[in-house]
Short mmCIF file of C-alpha atoms in Angstrom, two decimals:
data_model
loop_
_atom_site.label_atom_id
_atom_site.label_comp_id
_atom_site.label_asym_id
_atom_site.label_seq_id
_atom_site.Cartn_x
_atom_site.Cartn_y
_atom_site.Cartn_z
CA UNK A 27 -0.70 -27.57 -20.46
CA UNK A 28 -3.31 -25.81 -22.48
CA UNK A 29 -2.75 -24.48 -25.89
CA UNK A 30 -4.13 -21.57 -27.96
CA UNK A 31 -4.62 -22.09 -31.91
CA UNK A 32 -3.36 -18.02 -32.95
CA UNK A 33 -1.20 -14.76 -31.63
CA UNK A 34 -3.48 -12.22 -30.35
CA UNK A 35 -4.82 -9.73 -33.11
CA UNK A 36 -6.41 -7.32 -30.83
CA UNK A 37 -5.50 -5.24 -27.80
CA UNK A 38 -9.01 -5.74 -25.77
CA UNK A 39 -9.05 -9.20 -24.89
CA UNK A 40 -12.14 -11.02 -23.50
CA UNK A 41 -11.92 -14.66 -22.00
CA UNK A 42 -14.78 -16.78 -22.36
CA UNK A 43 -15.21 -19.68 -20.31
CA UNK A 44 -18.41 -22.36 -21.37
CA UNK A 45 -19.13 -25.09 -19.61
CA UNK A 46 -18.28 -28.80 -21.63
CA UNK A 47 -21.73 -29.21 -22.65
CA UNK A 48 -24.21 -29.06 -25.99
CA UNK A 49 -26.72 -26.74 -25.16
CA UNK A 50 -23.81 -24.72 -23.14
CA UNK A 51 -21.50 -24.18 -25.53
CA UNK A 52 -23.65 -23.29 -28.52
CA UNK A 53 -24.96 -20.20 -26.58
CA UNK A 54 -21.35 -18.74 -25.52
CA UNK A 55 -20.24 -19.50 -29.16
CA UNK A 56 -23.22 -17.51 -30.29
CA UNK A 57 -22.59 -15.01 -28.03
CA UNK A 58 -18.41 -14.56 -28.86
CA UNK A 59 -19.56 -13.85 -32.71
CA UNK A 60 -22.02 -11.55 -31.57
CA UNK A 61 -19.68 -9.66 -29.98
CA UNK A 62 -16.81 -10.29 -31.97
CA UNK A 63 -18.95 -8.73 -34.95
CA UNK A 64 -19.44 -5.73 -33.07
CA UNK A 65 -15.60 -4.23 -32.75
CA UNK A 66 -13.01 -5.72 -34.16
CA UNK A 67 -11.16 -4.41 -31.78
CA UNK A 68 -12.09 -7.15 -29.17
CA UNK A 69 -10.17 -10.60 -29.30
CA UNK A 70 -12.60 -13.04 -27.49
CA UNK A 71 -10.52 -16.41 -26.70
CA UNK A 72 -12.91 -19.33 -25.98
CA UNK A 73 -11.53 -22.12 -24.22
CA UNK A 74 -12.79 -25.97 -24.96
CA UNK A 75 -11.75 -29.27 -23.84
CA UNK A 76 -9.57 -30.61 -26.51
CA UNK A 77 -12.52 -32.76 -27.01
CA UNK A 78 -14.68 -30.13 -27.89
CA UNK A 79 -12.30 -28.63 -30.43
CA UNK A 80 -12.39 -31.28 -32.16
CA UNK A 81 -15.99 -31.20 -32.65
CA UNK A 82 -15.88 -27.58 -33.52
CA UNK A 83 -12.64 -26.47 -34.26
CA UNK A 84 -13.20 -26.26 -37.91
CA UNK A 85 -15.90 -24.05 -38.01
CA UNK A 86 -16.10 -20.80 -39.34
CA UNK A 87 -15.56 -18.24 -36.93
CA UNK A 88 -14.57 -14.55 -36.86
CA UNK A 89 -11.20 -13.86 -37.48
CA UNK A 90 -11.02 -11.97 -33.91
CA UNK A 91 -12.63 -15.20 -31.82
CA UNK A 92 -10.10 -17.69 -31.09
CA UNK A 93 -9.58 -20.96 -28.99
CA UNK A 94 -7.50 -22.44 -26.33
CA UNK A 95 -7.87 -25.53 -24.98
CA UNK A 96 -7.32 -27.47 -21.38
CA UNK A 97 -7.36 -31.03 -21.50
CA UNK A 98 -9.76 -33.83 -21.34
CA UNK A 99 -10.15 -33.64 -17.27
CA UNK A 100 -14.07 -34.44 -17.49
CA UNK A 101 -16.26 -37.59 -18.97
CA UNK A 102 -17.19 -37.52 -22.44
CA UNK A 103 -19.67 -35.51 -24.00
CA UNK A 104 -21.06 -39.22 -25.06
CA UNK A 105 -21.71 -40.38 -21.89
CA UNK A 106 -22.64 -36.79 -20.41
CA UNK A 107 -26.34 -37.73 -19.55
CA UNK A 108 -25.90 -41.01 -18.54
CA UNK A 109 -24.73 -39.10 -15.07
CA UNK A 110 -25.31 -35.63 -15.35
CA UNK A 111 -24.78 -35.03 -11.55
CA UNK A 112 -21.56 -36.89 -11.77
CA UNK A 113 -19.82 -34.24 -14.83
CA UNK A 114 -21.32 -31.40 -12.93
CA UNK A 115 -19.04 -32.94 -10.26
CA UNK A 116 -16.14 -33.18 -12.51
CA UNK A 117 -16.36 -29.88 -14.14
CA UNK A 118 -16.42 -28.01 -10.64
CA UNK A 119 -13.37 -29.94 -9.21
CA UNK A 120 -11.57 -30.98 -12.42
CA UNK A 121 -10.99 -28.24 -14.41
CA UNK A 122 -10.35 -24.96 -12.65
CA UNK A 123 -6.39 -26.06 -12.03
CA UNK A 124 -5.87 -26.38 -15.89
CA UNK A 125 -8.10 -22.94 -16.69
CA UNK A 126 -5.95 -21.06 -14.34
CA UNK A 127 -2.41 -22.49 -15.65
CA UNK A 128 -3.80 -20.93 -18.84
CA UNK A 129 -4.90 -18.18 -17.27
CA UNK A 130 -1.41 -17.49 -16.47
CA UNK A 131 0.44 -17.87 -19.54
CA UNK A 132 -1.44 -15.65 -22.11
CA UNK A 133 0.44 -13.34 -23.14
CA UNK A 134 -2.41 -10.63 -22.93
CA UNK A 135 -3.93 -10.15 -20.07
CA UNK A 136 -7.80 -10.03 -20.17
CA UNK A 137 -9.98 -7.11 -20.20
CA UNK A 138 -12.80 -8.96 -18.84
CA UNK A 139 -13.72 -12.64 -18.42
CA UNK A 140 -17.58 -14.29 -19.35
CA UNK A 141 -18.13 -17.88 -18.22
CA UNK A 142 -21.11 -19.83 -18.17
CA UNK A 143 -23.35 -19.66 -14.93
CA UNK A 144 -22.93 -23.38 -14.13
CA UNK A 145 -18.63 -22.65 -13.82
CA UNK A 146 -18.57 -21.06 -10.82
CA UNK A 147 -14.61 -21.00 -9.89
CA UNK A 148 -14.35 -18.67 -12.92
CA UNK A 149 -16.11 -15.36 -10.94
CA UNK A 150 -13.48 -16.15 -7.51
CA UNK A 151 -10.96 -16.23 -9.81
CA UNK A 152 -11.85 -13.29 -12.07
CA UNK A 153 -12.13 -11.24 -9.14
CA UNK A 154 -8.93 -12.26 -7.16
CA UNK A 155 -7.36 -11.04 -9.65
CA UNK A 156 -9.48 -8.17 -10.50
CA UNK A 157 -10.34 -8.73 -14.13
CA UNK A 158 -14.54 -7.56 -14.79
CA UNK A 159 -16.51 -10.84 -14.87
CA UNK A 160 -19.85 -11.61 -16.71
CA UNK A 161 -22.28 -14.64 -16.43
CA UNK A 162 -23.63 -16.30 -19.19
CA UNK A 163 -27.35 -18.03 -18.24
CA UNK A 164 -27.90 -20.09 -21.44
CA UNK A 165 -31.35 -20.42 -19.94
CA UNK A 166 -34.27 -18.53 -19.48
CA UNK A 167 -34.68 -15.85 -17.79
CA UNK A 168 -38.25 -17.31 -15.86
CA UNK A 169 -36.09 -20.46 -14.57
CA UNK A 170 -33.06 -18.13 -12.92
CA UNK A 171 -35.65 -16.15 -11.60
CA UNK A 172 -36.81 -19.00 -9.66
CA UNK A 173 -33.29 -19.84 -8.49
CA UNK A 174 -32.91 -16.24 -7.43
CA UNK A 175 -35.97 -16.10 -5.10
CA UNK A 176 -35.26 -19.75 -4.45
CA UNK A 177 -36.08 -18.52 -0.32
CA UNK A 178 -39.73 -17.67 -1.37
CA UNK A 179 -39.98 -21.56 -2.77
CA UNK A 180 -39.32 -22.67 1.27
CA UNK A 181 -41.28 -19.71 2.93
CA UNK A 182 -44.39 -21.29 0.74
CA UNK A 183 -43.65 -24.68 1.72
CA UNK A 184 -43.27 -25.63 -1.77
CA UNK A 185 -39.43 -26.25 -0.83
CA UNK A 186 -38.54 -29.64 -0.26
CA UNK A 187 -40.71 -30.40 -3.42
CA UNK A 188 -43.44 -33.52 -2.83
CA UNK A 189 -45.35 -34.04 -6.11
CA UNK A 190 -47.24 -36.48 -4.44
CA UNK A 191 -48.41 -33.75 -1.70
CA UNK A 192 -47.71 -30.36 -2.99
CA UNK A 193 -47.42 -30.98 -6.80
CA UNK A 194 -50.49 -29.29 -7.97
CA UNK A 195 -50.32 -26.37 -5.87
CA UNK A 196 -49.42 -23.12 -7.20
CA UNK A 197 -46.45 -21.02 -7.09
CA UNK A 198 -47.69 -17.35 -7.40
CA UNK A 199 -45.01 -14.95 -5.34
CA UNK A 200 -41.92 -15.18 -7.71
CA UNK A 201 -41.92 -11.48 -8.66
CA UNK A 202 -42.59 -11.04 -12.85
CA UNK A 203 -43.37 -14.69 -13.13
CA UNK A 204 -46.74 -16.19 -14.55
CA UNK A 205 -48.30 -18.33 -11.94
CA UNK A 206 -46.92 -22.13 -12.34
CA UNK A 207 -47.53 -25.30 -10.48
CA UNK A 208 -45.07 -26.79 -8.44
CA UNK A 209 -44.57 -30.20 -10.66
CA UNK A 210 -43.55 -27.35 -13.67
CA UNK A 211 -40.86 -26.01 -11.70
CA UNK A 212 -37.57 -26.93 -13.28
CA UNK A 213 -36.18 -30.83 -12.14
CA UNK A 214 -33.39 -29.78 -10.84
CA UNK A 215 -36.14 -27.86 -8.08
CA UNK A 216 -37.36 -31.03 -7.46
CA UNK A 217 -34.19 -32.64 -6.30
CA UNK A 218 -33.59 -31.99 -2.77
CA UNK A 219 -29.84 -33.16 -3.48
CA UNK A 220 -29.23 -31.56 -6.62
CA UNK A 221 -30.62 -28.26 -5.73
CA UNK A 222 -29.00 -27.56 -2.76
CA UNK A 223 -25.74 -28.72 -4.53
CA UNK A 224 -26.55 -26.57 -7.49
CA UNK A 225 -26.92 -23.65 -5.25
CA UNK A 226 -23.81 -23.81 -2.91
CA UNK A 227 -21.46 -24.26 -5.87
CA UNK A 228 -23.40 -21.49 -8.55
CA UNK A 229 -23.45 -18.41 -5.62
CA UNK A 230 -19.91 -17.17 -6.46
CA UNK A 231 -21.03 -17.23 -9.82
CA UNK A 232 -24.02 -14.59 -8.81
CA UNK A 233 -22.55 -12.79 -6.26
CA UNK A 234 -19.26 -11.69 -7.75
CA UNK A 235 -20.93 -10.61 -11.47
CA UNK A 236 -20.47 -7.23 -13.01
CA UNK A 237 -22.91 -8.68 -15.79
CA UNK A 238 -25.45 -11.12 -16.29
CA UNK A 239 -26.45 -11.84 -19.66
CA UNK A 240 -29.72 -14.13 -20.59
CA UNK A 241 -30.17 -15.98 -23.85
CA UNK A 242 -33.40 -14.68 -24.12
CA UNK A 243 -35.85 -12.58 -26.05
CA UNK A 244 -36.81 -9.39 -23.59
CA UNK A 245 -40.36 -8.83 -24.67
CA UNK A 246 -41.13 -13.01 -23.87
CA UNK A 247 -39.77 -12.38 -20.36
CA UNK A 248 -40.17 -8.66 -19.81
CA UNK A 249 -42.07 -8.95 -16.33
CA UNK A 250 -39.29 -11.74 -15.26
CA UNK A 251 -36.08 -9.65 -16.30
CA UNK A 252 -37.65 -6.24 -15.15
CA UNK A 253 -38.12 -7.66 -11.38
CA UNK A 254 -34.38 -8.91 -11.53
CA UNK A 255 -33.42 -5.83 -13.00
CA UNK A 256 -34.87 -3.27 -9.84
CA UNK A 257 -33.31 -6.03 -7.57
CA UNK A 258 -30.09 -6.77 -9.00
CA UNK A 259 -26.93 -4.92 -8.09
CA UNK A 260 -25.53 -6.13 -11.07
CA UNK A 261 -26.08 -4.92 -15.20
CA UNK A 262 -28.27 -7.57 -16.95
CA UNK A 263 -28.48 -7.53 -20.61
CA UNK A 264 -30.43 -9.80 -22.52
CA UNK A 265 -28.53 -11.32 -25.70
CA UNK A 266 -31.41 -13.83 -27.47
CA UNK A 267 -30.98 -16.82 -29.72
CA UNK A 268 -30.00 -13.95 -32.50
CA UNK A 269 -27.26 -16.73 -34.42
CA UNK A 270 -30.26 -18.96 -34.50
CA UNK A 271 -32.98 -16.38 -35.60
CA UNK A 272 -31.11 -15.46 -38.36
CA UNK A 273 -30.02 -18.71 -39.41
CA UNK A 274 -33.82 -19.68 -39.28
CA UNK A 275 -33.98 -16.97 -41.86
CA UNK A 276 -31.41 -17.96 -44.11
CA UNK A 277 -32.66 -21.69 -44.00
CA UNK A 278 -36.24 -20.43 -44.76
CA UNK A 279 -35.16 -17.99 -47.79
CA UNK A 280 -33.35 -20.82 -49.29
CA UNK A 281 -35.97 -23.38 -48.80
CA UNK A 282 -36.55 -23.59 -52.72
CA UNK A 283 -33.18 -25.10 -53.53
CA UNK A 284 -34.14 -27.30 -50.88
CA UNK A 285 -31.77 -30.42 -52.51
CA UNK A 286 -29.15 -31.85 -49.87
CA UNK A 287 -27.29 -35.30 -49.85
CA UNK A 288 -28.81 -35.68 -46.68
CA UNK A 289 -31.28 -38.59 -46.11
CA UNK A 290 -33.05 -37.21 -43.94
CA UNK A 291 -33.81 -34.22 -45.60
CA UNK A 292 -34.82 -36.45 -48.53
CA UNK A 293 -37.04 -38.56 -46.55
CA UNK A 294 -38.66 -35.18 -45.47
CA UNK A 295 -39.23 -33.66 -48.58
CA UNK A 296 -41.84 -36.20 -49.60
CA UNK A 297 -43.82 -36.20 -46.45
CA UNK A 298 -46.85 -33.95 -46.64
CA UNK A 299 -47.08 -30.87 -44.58
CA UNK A 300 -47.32 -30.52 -40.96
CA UNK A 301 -47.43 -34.35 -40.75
CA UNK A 302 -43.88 -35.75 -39.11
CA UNK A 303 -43.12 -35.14 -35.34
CA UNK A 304 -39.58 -34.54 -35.10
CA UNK A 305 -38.57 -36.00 -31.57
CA UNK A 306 -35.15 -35.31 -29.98
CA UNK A 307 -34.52 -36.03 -26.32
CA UNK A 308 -31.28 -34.32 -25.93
CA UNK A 309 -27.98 -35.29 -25.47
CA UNK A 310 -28.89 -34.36 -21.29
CA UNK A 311 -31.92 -36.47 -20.68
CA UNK A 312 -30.99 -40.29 -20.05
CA UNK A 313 -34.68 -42.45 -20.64
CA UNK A 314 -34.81 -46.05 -18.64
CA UNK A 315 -34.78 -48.57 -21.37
CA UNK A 316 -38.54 -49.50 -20.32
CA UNK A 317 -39.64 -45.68 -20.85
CA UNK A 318 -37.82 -46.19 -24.38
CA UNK A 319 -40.19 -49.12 -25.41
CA UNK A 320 -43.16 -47.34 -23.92
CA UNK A 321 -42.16 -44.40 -26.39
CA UNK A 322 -41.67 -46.57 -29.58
CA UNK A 323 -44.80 -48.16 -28.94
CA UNK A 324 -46.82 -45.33 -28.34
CA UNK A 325 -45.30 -44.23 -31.56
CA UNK A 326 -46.20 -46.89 -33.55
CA UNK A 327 -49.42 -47.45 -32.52
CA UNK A 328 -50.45 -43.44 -33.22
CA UNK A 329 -49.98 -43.66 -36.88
CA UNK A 330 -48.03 -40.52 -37.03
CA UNK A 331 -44.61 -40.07 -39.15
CA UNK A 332 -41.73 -39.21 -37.07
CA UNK A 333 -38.40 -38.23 -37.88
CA UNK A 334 -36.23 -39.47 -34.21
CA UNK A 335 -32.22 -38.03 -33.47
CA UNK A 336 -31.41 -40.81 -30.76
CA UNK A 337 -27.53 -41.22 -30.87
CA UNK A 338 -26.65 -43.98 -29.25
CA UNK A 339 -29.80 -46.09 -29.69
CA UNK A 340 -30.25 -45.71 -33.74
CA UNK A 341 -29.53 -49.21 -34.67
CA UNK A 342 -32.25 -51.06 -32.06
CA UNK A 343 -34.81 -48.34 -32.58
CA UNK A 344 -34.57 -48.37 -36.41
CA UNK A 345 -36.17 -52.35 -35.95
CA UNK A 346 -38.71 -50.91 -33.96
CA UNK A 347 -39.92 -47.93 -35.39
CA UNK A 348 -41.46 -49.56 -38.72
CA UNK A 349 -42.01 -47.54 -42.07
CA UNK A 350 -43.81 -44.76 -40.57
CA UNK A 351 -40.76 -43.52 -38.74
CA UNK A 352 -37.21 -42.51 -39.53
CA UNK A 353 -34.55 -42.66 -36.89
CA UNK A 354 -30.81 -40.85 -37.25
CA UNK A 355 -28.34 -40.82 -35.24
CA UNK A 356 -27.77 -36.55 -36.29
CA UNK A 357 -29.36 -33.98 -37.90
CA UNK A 358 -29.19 -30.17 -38.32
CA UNK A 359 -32.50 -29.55 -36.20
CA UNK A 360 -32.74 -25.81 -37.39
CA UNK A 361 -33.03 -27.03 -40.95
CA UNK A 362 -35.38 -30.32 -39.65
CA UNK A 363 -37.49 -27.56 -37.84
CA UNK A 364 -38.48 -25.44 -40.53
CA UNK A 365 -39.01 -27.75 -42.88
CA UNK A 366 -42.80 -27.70 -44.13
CA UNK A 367 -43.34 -31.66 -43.23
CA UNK A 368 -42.53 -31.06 -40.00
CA UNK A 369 -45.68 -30.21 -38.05
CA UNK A 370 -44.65 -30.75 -34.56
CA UNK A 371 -40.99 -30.89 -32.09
CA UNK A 372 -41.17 -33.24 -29.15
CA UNK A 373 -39.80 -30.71 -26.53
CA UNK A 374 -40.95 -27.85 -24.13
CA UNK A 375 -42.18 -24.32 -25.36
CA UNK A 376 -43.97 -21.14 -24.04
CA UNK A 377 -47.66 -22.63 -24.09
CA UNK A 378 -47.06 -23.94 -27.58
CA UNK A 379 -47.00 -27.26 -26.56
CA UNK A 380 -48.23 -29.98 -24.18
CA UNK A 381 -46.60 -31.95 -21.24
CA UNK A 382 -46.50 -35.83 -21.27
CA UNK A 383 -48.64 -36.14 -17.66
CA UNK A 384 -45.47 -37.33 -15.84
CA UNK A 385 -41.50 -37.76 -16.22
CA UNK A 386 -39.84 -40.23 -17.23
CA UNK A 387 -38.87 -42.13 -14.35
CA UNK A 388 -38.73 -45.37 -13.55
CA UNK A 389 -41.70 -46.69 -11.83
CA UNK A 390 -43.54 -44.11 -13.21
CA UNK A 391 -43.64 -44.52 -16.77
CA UNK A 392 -45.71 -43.10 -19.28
CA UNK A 393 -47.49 -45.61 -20.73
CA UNK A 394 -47.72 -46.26 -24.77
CA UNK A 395 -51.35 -45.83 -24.92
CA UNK A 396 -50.99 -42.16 -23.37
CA UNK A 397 -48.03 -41.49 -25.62
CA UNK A 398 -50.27 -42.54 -28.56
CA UNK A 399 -53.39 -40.78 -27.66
CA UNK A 400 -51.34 -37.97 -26.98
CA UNK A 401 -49.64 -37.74 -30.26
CA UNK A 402 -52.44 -38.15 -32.32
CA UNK A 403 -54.08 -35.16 -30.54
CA UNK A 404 -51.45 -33.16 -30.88
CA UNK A 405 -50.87 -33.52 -34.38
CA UNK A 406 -54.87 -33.29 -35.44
CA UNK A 407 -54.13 -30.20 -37.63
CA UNK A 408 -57.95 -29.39 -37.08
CA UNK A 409 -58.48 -29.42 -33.89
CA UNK A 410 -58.83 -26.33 -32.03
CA UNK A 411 -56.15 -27.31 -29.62
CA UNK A 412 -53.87 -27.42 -32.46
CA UNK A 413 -54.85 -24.23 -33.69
CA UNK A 414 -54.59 -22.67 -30.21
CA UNK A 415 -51.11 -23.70 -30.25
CA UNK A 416 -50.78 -22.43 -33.67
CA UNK A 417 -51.63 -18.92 -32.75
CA UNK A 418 -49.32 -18.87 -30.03
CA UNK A 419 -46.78 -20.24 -32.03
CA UNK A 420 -47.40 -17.51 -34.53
CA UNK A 421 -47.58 -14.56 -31.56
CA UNK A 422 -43.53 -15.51 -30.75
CA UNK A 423 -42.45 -15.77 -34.17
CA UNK A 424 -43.84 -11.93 -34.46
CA UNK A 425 -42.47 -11.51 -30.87
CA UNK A 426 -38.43 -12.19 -32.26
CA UNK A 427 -38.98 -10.36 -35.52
CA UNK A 428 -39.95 -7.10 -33.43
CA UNK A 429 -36.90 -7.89 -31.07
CA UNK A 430 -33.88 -8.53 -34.23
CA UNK A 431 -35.59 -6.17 -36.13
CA UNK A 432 -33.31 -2.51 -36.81
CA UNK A 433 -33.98 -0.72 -33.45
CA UNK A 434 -35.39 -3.83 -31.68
CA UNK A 435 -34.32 -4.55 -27.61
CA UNK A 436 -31.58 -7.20 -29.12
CA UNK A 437 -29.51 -4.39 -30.66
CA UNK A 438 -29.82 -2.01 -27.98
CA UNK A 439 -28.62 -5.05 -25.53
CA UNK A 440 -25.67 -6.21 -27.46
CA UNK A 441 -24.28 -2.51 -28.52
CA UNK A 442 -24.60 -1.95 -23.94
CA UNK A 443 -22.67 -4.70 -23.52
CA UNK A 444 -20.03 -4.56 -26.10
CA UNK A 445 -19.42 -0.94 -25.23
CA UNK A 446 -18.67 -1.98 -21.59
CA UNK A 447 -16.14 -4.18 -22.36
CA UNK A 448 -14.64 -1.59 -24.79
CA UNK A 449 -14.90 1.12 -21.95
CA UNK A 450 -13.54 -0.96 -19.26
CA UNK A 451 -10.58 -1.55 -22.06
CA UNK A 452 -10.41 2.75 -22.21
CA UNK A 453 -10.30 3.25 -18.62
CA UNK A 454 -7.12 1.08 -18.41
CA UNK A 455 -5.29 1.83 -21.68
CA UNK A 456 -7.08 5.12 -22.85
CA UNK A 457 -4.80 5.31 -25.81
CA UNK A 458 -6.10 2.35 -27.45
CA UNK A 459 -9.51 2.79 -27.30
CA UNK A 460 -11.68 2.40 -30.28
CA UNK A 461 -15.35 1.78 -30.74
#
């Protein structure tokens, strides 16, 4: 039986749907204030595992967003990347029962329904029972794109994907995208099994949208969206990291009174500039124990401060890491990001970083003296590699000011799509509309 935490407050209802996940729920959260902030007129409900509300329940929201939960049908959120394939599993066959018992029992009825991409049994029901339906991506646009013309990928023979034969080769005929090699095409590409999986269980989620909305910044991904945009028969609106741009803001206008009880935060403040690597590997990306000691090596032996989020492995990488490093088991990576110590995020950007020469896999490890070499390169503030990076770095930053900025591409977006869901409110109840 699933539960929602308030009586409705508004007559246009929206349902949102994320899928049990980190970098999946932040996104659709972002998204619900967004929209919530626009009308108050909309009541978004956002339902959670009741594991999830508890790790978010009790933060601030918009007096319009609520939640509902269904219960714990799927693994923990702790153990999620131990066996990613395996929750993807669970999600698709556990929890649509308990959605659509909830479905049935609120008390109003929604005026459209938004659930993340990788939920597919949301769109077949939304649209059995005729209720608008909208697709969250919480990627980027470039790496849909590439599921979209996934056909092109076989036509090329780049689909199945052998590194060993075909990895260098490159993939030029995705319309909008930047030529790319075949070994930078997402993992999941690269998995025969997982792609093919990933594909028959997503299409309902594409082919039954009104809506598809990216968590991106247009002007990055112009050429990308554009060519979906003249080929889709669907609206696409792109809704960026806007929470997170103007928390990055905040954070950086209130980096003088810079004094928190964190340790962390201590530890950075009296660490020169530019000179820790902040490394966090996700709560999605499970590392063989071997790859782990290659890392930690490599670490060590590169001389470079580091400031490490590893959850469940804190305690035996603390021993390891020596003086020059500082491992925690959580941070608040916006405010770890732009601190002034921090010089460099182990991670993967728009040509603002490097790649590690190969993944960590088993049998194929990276070795520490790579790592090391590798890290001390990047983090040579004077070389002109650096500084390369630097400028590019600088280029987006100037990129997402034009796009939040008054009369940037992110307000245009957002006002499209909230006045959708406030007209398709109208053209049922034209009494009660209000914008």
């Amino acid at each position: 039986m699933g539960t929602v935490d308030m009586e409705p407050i508004a007559s246009c209802h929206v349902l949102a749907m994320p899928y049990p996940g980190r970098g999946h729920i932040n996104p659709m959260m972002n998204l619900c204030k967004l929209v919530a902030g626009k009308s108050s007129s909309i009541l978004i409900t956002v339902v959670l595992t009741e594991e999830w509300l508890g790790f978010i329940g009790s933060e601030t929201k918009p007096e319009n967003i609520r939640f509902a939960t269904v219960p714990n049908v799927v693994p923990s959120e702790h153990g999620r990347g131990a066996d990613p394939r395996g929750f993807a599993l669970a999600v698709w066959s556990k929890m649509k029962e308990p959605f659509e018992r909830l479905l049935d029992e609120l008390q109003l009825s929604p005026t459209l329904v938004i659930a993340d991409y990788f939920i597919p049994w949301v769109a077949d029901m939304a649209c059995t029972r005729n209720i608008p339906f909208a697709s969250l991506w919480p990627m980027s646009a470039s790496v849909f794109s590439v599921f979209y013309h996934f056909d092109l990928l076989a036509q090329h023979g780049h689909y199945p994907v052998n590194l060993s034969v075909n990895g260098d080769e490159i993939v030029d005929y995705i319309p909008g995208l930047s030529p790319i090699r075949v070994l930078d095409l997402p993992a999941i590409v690269r998995s025969q099994e997982d792609s093919e999986l990933f594909l028959e269980a997503t299409s309902q989620s594409f082919n039954k949208a009104q809506y598809l909305l990216f968590t991106s910044v247009y002007e990055l991904e112009a050429e990308v969206i554009d060519a979906l945009k003249a080929k889709a028969s669907f609206s696409i609106y792109t809704i960026g990291p806007a929470t997170t741009y103007f928390k990055v803001k905040d954070i950086y206008s209130n980096m003088s009174n810079n004094n928190s009880d964190f340790n962390y935060l201590k530890w950075l403040n009296i660490q020169p500039p530019n000179s820790v690597l902040f490394i966090s590997l996700g709560s999605f990306l499970s590392v063989s124990n071997a790859q782990m000691d290659e890392i930690v090596a490599g670490l060590c032996a590169s001389g470079t401060r580091f400031l490490w989020v590893a959850r469940g492995e804190t305690p035996n990488l603390e021993e390891s890491c020596g003086e020059k490093g500082l491992v925690v088991p959580w941070c608040d990576q916006l405010s770890v990001l732009c601190h002034p110590s921090v010089g460099g995020f182990l991670s993967h950007y728009w040509k603002i970083g490097w790649r590690v020469k190969r993944e960590f896999e088993e049998g194929n490890l990276a070795k520490r003296d790579e790592i090391a070499l590798l890290v001390q390169r990047f983090m040579n503030l004077q070389s002109p590699e650096r500084k390369q990076l630097e400028e590019n770095a600088t280029e987006i930053q100037q990129v997402c000011e034009r796009e939040f900025a008054d009369g940037g591409s992110f307000q245009d977006n957002l006002d499209g799509f909230t006045k959708s869901i406030l007209q398709y409110h109208h053209n049922s109840n034209p009494a009660t509309f209000q914008w």
